[in-house]
Amino acid sequence: MQATNTEASTKVDTDVNKGLPKLKLSAIFAMTFGFFGINMAFSLQSSQMGRIFQTIGADPTKLGFFFILPPLAGMVVQPLIGKYSDKTWNRFGRRMPYLMIGAPIAAIVMILLPNAGSFGFGYGSLLALLFGAFTILFMDLSSNVCMQPFKMIIGDMVNEDQKDMAWSWQQSFSNLGGVFATIAPFVLTLFGVTNIAPKGQVPNSVKMAFYIGAGILLLTSLYTIMSVKEYDPRQYDLYHDIDPNEKKPDVSLWHLVKVAPKAFWEVSFVQLFAWFAFQYLWTYSTGAIADNVWHTTNPASAGYQAAGNWYGILTCIQSVAAVLWGMLLLSRTKATQRKLWYRIGLVMGGVGFIMVFFTHTQMGLVFPFCLIGISYLTMQTQAFSLFTESLDGTNEGAYLGLFNCGICLPQIIASVASFVIFPLIGQSMPGMIVVGGISLILGAFAVSAIHPALSEAK
């Protein structure tokens, strides 16, 4: 059978004609490296979003509202991209056409977002906040369109023996992208780019970081598009042991939810606790660090903006810890150990979150964020591996899109719950990080509910 993958990147090294072939390392690199650019967008969004909205005048007690929009976009877009890309077969591939559309749009919106306070709307004005809200919504919509193809081609093309490695590589490149994205404002400030701005405007250090991120997103997406050629329908059916003569019914997303494998619900239950926690990290970390270390809650102060830069450095440290953890350990994880490492990762993250509350020095925050980075990589890698091992190749894209709802819905719940929890704990941003830590530890207990398809983990 003639391979449709390019010689340099995705040619298989086996002649098996049933079951997914073993791919060369260059193949896995080609289909995972593009996540470097995608996560630059998400990392800039997560590390700078709270800073941007408070800088343009958002009420801290209402921050949760702005953080509802991105996961809401993911819940809508990713299942639809999955469903329709399952049926998209053309000369550009099956998943790649969506990346070709999403990447340019995401880059444009990345340029617009940090300028939310630069159009003369006024500090704290409804127009400025609405512009920021709709921009972050469209940024997340387009970023999700970009992200889904990378997840789906792993399910489409990587066999079970290499799947943990592929997910780990993807998350490692994702975290490397996060490293570059999150240190950018700090490094730009060191090189003389101003880190302060008139009241209501975002500093140039943040704007330039977004501009650079937009360019890298385009370049890395182009590399993946040019390097990866997906299996054609005949090869896909053969490798996934699907009868090509059997009529494939056009089923609704709702029907797929009703007949979803039990792992869909079990892993999503654990993710409820994990992503609830990380939503609070993204929302309140800058404010918590400013309060604990710089002793200020004023977004216009130099101390607050310095805390925003330091949170970027800590997110970088978090990403480096995740990359090292993934390369040294998780890429070698056996399928029967997935639940064990899932538990360990969630507990380590919970400890890291809680330590943030008790830390009042810049350097003291380094170790907690290392634990948080390990948790972030582990919970994503093991969740996707535990879920995708239960899929049989049919409607795989749709199921991966629906599975993303288990990531987005907890974030929405966390944002809505913040309207009650934040006042209840005295409007303490460090306190909200503790709430997230408790949620992660509860998630570690919830891992017991998962029953792996391959074999029960210890």
Coordinates of C-alpha atoms in Angstrom, one line a residue:
M1 CA 0.0 0.0 0.0
Q2 CA 1.3 3.4 -0.9
A3 CA 1.8 5.7 2.1
T4 CA 0.4 9.1 1.6
N5 CA 2.6 10.7 4.2
T6 CA 5.5 12.8 3.1
E7 CA 8.9 11.1 3.1
A8 CA 10.5 13.6 5.5
S9 CA 7.9 13.6 8.2
T10 CA 5.2 11.1 8.2
K11 CA 6.2 8.0 6.3
V12 CA 5.4 4.8 8.2
D13 CA 8.2 2.3 8.8
T14 CA 6.2 -0.9 8.7
D15 CA 4.3 -2.8 6.1
V16 CA 1.5 -4.0 8.3
N17 CA -1.8 -3.8 6.6
K18 CA -4.1 -3.9 9.6
G19 CA -3.9 -1.8 12.7
L20 CA -2.3 1.6 12.9
P21 CA 1.4 1.4 11.8
K22 CA 4.3 2.4 13.9
L23 CA 5.4 5.9 13.0
K24 CA 8.9 7.2 12.8
L25 CA 9.8 9.8 15.4
S26 CA 9.9 12.4 12.6
A27 CA 6.3 11.6 11.9
I28 CA 5.2 12.2 15.5
F29 CA 7.3 15.4 15.6
A30 CA 5.6 16.7 12.5
M31 CA 2.1 16.2 14.0
T32 CA 2.9 17.5 17.5
F33 CA 5.3 20.4 16.9
G34 CA 2.6 22.8 15.7
F35 CA 1.1 22.8 19.2
F36 CA 4.1 25.1 20.1
G37 CA 2.4 28.0 18.2
I38 CA -1.1 27.1 19.2
N39 CA -0.3 27.2 22.9
M40 CA 1.5 30.5 22.5
A41 CA -2.0 31.9 21.9
F42 CA -3.6 30.1 24.8
S43 CA -0.7 30.8 27.2
L44 CA -0.8 34.5 26.4
Q45 CA -4.5 34.5 26.9
S46 CA -4.4 32.6 30.2
S47 CA -1.4 34.4 31.7
Q48 CA -2.4 37.9 30.6
M49 CA -6.2 37.9 30.4
G50 CA -6.8 38.8 34.0
R51 CA -4.1 41.5 33.8
I52 CA -5.6 43.0 30.6
F53 CA -9.1 43.1 31.9
Q54 CA -8.2 44.6 35.2
T55 CA -5.9 47.1 33.5
I56 CA -8.8 48.4 31.3
G57 CA -11.0 48.7 34.3
A58 CA -12.9 45.5 35.0
D59 CA -14.3 45.1 38.5
P60 CA -12.3 42.3 40.2
T61 CA -15.6 40.8 41.6
K62 CA -16.8 40.4 38.0
L63 CA -13.7 38.9 36.5
G64 CA -15.5 35.5 36.3
F65 CA -17.8 36.9 33.6
F66 CA -15.0 37.4 31.2
F67 CA -13.6 34.0 31.8
I68 CA -16.9 32.3 31.0
L69 CA -16.6 33.2 27.3
P70 CA -13.5 31.2 26.2
P71 CA -14.6 27.8 27.5
L72 CA -18.1 28.5 26.2
A73 CA -16.5 29.0 22.8
G74 CA -14.6 25.7 23.1
M75 CA -17.8 23.8 24.0
V76 CA -19.5 25.0 20.9
V77 CA -16.6 24.9 18.4
Q78 CA -14.7 21.7 19.2
P79 CA -17.6 19.2 18.9
L80 CA -18.6 20.8 15.6
I81 CA -15.1 20.8 14.2
G82 CA -14.8 17.2 15.2
K83 CA -18.1 16.1 13.7
Y84 CA -17.6 17.8 10.4
S85 CA -13.9 17.1 10.0
D86 CA -14.7 13.4 10.4
K87 CA -16.4 13.8 7.0
T88 CA -13.9 16.1 5.4
W89 CA -11.8 14.4 2.8
N90 CA -10.1 16.5 0.2
R91 CA -6.7 17.1 -1.3
F92 CA -5.6 19.1 1.8
G93 CA -6.5 16.3 4.1
R94 CA -9.2 15.6 6.7
R95 CA -8.2 17.8 9.7
M96 CA -5.7 20.2 8.1
P97 CA -8.3 22.3 6.2
Y98 CA -9.6 23.6 9.5
L99 CA -6.1 24.5 10.7
M100 CA -5.6 26.4 7.4
I101 CA -8.7 28.5 8.2
G102 CA -8.3 28.9 11.9
A103 CA -4.6 30.0 12.1
P104 CA -4.9 33.3 10.2
I105 CA -8.0 34.3 12.0
A106 CA -6.4 33.5 15.4
A107 CA -3.4 35.6 14.5
I108 CA -5.5 38.7 13.6
V109 CA -7.5 38.5 16.8
M110 CA -4.3 38.1 18.9
I111 CA -3.3 41.5 17.5
L112 CA -6.6 43.1 18.4
L113 CA -7.0 41.8 22.0
P114 CA -4.2 43.7 23.8
N115 CA -5.5 46.9 22.2
A116 CA -8.8 46.8 23.9
G117 CA -7.9 49.9 25.9
S118 CA -6.3 51.8 23.0
F119 CA -9.4 53.0 21.0
G120 CA -10.4 55.8 23.3
F121 CA -13.3 54.0 24.9
G122 CA -12.3 55.2 28.4
Y123 CA -11.2 53.4 31.6
G124 CA -13.8 50.9 32.8
S125 CA -16.2 51.9 30.0
L126 CA -18.8 49.4 28.8
L127 CA -17.5 49.7 25.3
A128 CA -13.9 48.9 26.3
L129 CA -15.0 45.9 28.3
L130 CA -17.4 44.7 25.6
F131 CA -14.6 45.0 23.0
G132 CA -12.3 43.0 25.2
A133 CA -15.0 40.4 25.9
F134 CA -15.9 39.8 22.2
T135 CA -12.2 39.8 21.2
I136 CA -11.4 37.1 23.7
L137 CA -14.4 35.2 22.5
F138 CA -13.3 35.2 18.9
M139 CA -9.7 34.5 19.9
D140 CA -10.8 31.4 21.7
L141 CA -13.1 30.4 18.8
S142 CA -10.3 30.6 16.3
S143 CA -7.7 29.1 18.6
N144 CA -10.0 26.1 19.2
V145 CA -10.4 25.7 15.4
C146 CA -6.6 25.5 15.2
M147 CA -6.2 23.2 18.2
Q148 CA -8.6 20.4 17.3
P149 CA -6.8 19.1 14.2
F150 CA -3.7 18.5 16.3
K151 CA -5.6 16.4 18.8
M152 CA -7.5 14.5 16.1
I153 CA -4.6 13.5 13.9
I154 CA -3.0 11.7 16.9
G155 CA -6.2 9.6 17.2
D156 CA -6.3 9.1 13.5
M157 CA -2.7 8.1 12.9
V158 CA -0.9 7.0 16.1
N159 CA -1.1 3.5 17.4
E160 CA -1.7 2.6 21.1
D161 CA 2.0 1.8 21.8
Q162 CA 3.0 5.3 20.7
K163 CA 0.0 7.2 21.9
D164 CA 1.4 8.2 25.3
M165 CA 4.5 9.4 23.7
A166 CA 2.6 11.4 21.1
W167 CA 0.3 13.1 23.7
S168 CA 3.4 13.8 25.9
W169 CA 5.3 15.3 23.0
Q170 CA 2.3 17.4 22.1
Q171 CA 2.0 18.7 25.6
S172 CA 5.7 19.2 25.8
F173 CA 5.7 21.4 22.7
S174 CA 2.6 23.1 24.0
N175 CA 4.5 23.9 27.2
L176 CA 7.5 25.1 25.3
G177 CA 5.3 27.5 23.4
G178 CA 4.0 28.5 26.8
V179 CA 7.5 29.2 28.0
F180 CA 8.2 31.7 25.1
A181 CA 4.7 33.3 25.4
T182 CA 4.8 33.8 29.2
I183 CA 8.3 35.2 29.5
A184 CA 7.8 37.5 26.6
P185 CA 6.5 40.6 28.5
F186 CA 9.2 40.2 31.1
V187 CA 12.0 39.9 28.6
L188 CA 10.7 42.7 26.4
T189 CA 10.7 44.9 29.5
L190 CA 14.3 44.0 30.2
F191 CA 15.1 45.2 26.7
G192 CA 13.6 48.5 27.3
V193 CA 10.0 48.1 26.1
T194 CA 7.7 50.0 28.5
N195 CA 5.8 47.9 31.1
I196 CA 3.5 50.8 32.2
A197 CA 0.9 52.7 30.2
P198 CA -1.7 55.5 30.7
K199 CA -4.6 54.4 32.9
G200 CA -6.9 52.0 31.1
Q201 CA -4.3 51.0 28.4
V202 CA -2.3 47.8 28.2
P203 CA 1.5 48.2 28.3
N204 CA 3.5 47.9 25.1
S205 CA 5.4 44.9 26.6
V206 CA 2.1 42.9 26.6
K207 CA 1.1 44.2 23.1
M208 CA 4.4 43.2 21.5
A209 CA 4.2 39.7 23.2
F210 CA 0.9 39.1 21.5
Y211 CA 2.2 40.4 18.1
I212 CA 5.1 38.0 18.3
G213 CA 2.9 35.1 19.4
A214 CA 0.6 35.8 16.3
G215 CA 3.6 35.5 14.0
I216 CA 4.8 32.2 15.5
L217 CA 1.3 30.7 15.5
L218 CA 1.2 31.3 11.7
L219 CA 4.6 29.8 11.1
T220 CA 4.3 26.7 13.2
S221 CA 0.8 26.0 11.8
L222 CA 2.2 26.3 8.3
Y223 CA 5.0 23.8 9.1
T224 CA 2.4 21.2 10.2
I225 CA 0.2 21.8 7.2
M226 CA 3.2 21.4 4.9
S227 CA 4.7 18.4 6.7
V228 CA 1.7 16.2 7.5
K229 CA -0.3 14.4 4.9
E230 CA -3.1 12.4 6.4
Y231 CA -4.3 8.9 5.5
D232 CA -6.9 8.8 2.7
P233 CA -10.3 7.2 3.4
R234 CA -9.2 3.8 2.2
Q235 CA -6.1 3.7 4.4
Y236 CA -7.9 5.1 7.4
D237 CA -10.6 2.4 7.2
L238 CA -8.0 -0.4 6.7
Y239 CA -5.8 0.8 9.6
H240 CA -8.8 1.2 11.9
D241 CA -10.4 -2.1 10.8
I242 CA -13.5 -0.4 9.4
D243 CA -15.5 -2.0 6.7
P244 CA -15.5 0.6 3.8
N245 CA -18.6 -1.0 2.3
E246 CA -20.6 -0.6 5.5
K247 CA -22.8 2.5 5.3
K248 CA -21.7 5.0 7.9
P249 CA -24.8 6.7 9.3
D250 CA -24.9 10.4 9.8
V251 CA -25.5 10.5 13.6
S252 CA -26.1 13.6 15.6
L253 CA -23.8 14.8 18.4
W254 CA -26.5 14.2 20.9
H255 CA -26.8 10.5 19.8
L256 CA -23.0 10.2 20.2
V257 CA -23.3 11.5 23.7
K258 CA -26.0 9.0 24.5
V259 CA -23.9 6.0 23.2
A260 CA -20.5 7.4 24.4
P261 CA -18.1 4.8 26.0
K262 CA -18.1 4.9 29.7
A263 CA -14.6 6.3 29.8
F264 CA -16.1 9.5 28.3
W265 CA -18.1 10.1 31.5
E266 CA -15.6 8.7 34.0
V267 CA -12.6 10.8 32.8
S268 CA -14.9 13.8 32.4
F269 CA -15.9 13.5 36.0
V270 CA -12.3 13.7 37.1
Q271 CA -11.7 16.7 34.7
L272 CA -14.6 18.5 36.5
F273 CA -12.3 19.0 39.5
A274 CA -9.1 19.5 37.6
W275 CA -10.2 22.3 35.2
F276 CA -12.3 24.0 37.9
A277 CA -9.0 24.5 39.7
F278 CA -7.0 25.8 36.8
Q279 CA -9.7 28.3 35.9
Y280 CA -9.1 30.0 39.2
L281 CA -5.3 29.9 38.7
W282 CA -5.7 31.8 35.4
T283 CA -8.2 34.2 36.7
Y284 CA -6.7 35.2 40.1
S285 CA -2.9 34.5 40.0
T286 CA -1.8 37.9 39.0
G287 CA -3.9 39.5 41.7
A288 CA -2.9 36.9 44.2
I289 CA 0.8 37.5 43.5
A290 CA 0.4 41.2 43.6
D291 CA -1.4 41.0 46.9
N292 CA 1.0 38.5 48.6
V293 CA 4.4 39.7 47.2
W294 CA 3.9 43.4 46.1
H295 CA 1.2 44.1 48.7
T296 CA -1.0 46.0 46.2
T297 CA -4.4 45.4 44.7
N298 CA -4.3 48.5 42.4
P299 CA -4.1 47.3 38.7
A300 CA -2.7 50.7 37.7
S301 CA 0.3 50.5 40.0
A302 CA 3.8 49.5 39.0
G303 CA 3.8 46.7 41.6
Y304 CA 0.7 45.1 40.1
Q305 CA 2.2 45.3 36.6
A306 CA 5.4 43.8 37.9
A307 CA 3.4 41.0 39.5
G308 CA 1.8 40.4 36.0
N309 CA 5.3 40.0 34.5
W310 CA 6.4 37.7 37.4
Y311 CA 3.3 35.5 36.9
G312 CA 4.5 35.2 33.3
I313 CA 7.9 34.0 34.5
L314 CA 6.2 31.6 36.9
T315 CA 4.1 30.2 34.0
C316 CA 7.3 29.8 32.1
I317 CA 8.8 27.8 35.0
Q318 CA 5.5 25.8 35.2
S319 CA 5.9 25.0 31.5
V320 CA 9.6 24.0 31.8
A321 CA 8.8 21.7 34.7
A322 CA 6.0 20.1 32.6
V323 CA 8.3 19.6 29.6
L324 CA 10.9 17.9 31.7
W325 CA 8.4 15.8 33.5
G326 CA 6.8 14.7 30.2
M327 CA 10.1 13.8 28.5
L328 CA 11.7 12.1 31.5
L329 CA 8.7 10.2 32.8
L330 CA 5.4 10.4 31.1
S331 CA 6.6 9.5 27.6
R332 CA 7.7 6.1 29.2
T333 CA 4.5 5.5 31.1
K334 CA 2.9 2.1 30.5
A335 CA -0.8 1.9 29.7
T336 CA -1.5 0.1 33.0
Q337 CA 0.1 3.0 35.0
R338 CA -2.0 5.8 33.6
K339 CA -4.4 6.0 36.6
L340 CA -1.5 6.0 39.1
W341 CA 0.3 8.9 37.4
Y342 CA -3.0 10.7 37.0
R343 CA -3.6 10.6 40.8
I344 CA 0.0 11.6 41.5
G345 CA -0.2 14.6 39.2
L346 CA -3.4 15.9 40.6
V347 CA -2.1 15.7 44.2
M348 CA 1.1 17.5 43.3
G349 CA -0.9 20.3 41.7
G350 CA -3.2 20.6 44.7
V351 CA -0.1 21.0 47.0
G352 CA 1.3 23.6 44.6
F353 CA -1.9 25.6 44.6
I354 CA -2.2 25.7 48.4
M355 CA 1.5 26.6 48.8
V356 CA 0.9 29.8 46.7
F357 CA -1.4 31.1 49.5
F358 CA 1.4 30.8 52.1
T359 CA 4.2 32.2 49.9
H360 CA 5.2 35.9 50.1
T361 CA 8.4 36.1 48.1
Q362 CA 9.0 36.0 44.4
M363 CA 11.5 33.1 44.5
G364 CA 9.4 31.2 47.0
L365 CA 6.7 30.8 44.3
V366 CA 9.1 28.8 42.0
F367 CA 8.6 25.4 43.6
P368 CA 4.8 25.6 43.8
F369 CA 4.6 26.5 40.2
C370 CA 6.9 23.5 39.3
L371 CA 4.3 21.2 41.0
I372 CA 1.5 23.0 39.1
G373 CA 3.3 22.5 35.8
I374 CA 3.7 18.8 36.4
S375 CA 0.0 18.5 37.3
Y376 CA -1.0 20.4 34.2
L377 CA 0.9 18.1 31.8
T378 CA -0.1 14.9 33.6
M379 CA -3.8 15.6 33.8
Q380 CA -4.0 16.4 30.1
T381 CA -1.8 13.5 28.9
Q382 CA -3.4 10.8 31.0
A383 CA -7.0 12.1 30.5
F384 CA -6.7 11.9 26.7
S385 CA -4.9 8.5 26.8
L386 CA -7.5 7.0 29.1
F387 CA -10.3 8.2 26.9
T388 CA -8.9 7.6 23.4
E389 CA -8.0 4.0 24.2
S390 CA -11.8 3.3 24.4
L391 CA -12.5 4.6 20.8
D392 CA -12.6 2.4 17.7
G393 CA -11.9 4.9 15.0
T394 CA -15.5 5.8 14.0
N395 CA -16.6 9.3 14.8
E396 CA -13.2 9.9 16.5
G397 CA -13.1 13.6 15.8
A398 CA -16.6 14.2 17.0
Y399 CA -15.8 12.4 20.2
L400 CA -12.6 14.3 20.8
G401 CA -14.6 17.5 20.3
L402 CA -17.3 16.4 22.7
F403 CA -14.7 15.3 25.2
N404 CA -13.4 18.9 25.2
C405 CA -16.7 19.8 26.9
G406 CA -15.4 18.0 29.9
I407 CA -12.6 20.6 29.9
C408 CA -14.8 23.7 29.1
L409 CA -17.8 23.0 31.3
P410 CA -15.8 22.9 34.6
Q411 CA -14.3 26.3 33.6
I412 CA -17.8 27.8 33.1
I413 CA -19.0 26.3 36.4
A414 CA -15.9 27.7 38.2
S415 CA -16.5 31.2 36.7
V416 CA -20.1 31.2 37.7
A417 CA -19.3 29.8 41.1
S418 CA -16.8 32.6 41.6
F419 CA -19.6 35.1 42.0
V420 CA -20.5 33.3 45.2
I421 CA -17.1 31.9 46.4
F422 CA -15.1 35.1 45.9
P423 CA -17.3 37.3 48.2
L424 CA -17.6 34.4 50.6
I425 CA -13.9 34.2 51.3
G426 CA -13.5 38.0 51.7
Q427 CA -12.6 38.8 48.1
S428 CA -9.3 37.2 48.6
M429 CA -7.5 36.3 45.4
P430 CA -4.9 34.1 47.2
G431 CA -7.9 32.4 48.8
M432 CA -9.3 31.5 45.4
I433 CA -6.1 29.7 44.6
V434 CA -6.5 27.6 47.7
V435 CA -10.1 26.7 46.6
G436 CA -8.5 25.4 43.3
G437 CA -6.0 23.3 45.3
I438 CA -8.7 21.6 47.3
S439 CA -10.5 20.8 44.0
L440 CA -7.4 19.2 42.5
I441 CA -7.0 16.9 45.6
L442 CA -10.7 15.9 45.3
G443 CA -10.0 15.1 41.7
A444 CA -7.2 12.7 42.7
F445 CA -9.8 10.7 44.7
A446 CA -12.2 10.8 41.8
V447 CA -9.7 9.0 39.6
S448 CA -10.9 5.7 41.2
A449 CA -14.1 6.1 39.1
I450 CA -12.1 5.4 35.9
H451 CA -12.1 1.9 34.4
P452 CA -9.5 1.8 31.7
A453 CA -10.4 0.0 28.5
L454 CA -7.0 -1.8 28.1
S455 CA -6.5 -3.0 31.7
E456 CA -7.3 -1.8 35.2
A457 CA -4.5 0.4 36.5
K458 CA -3.3 -0.1 40.1

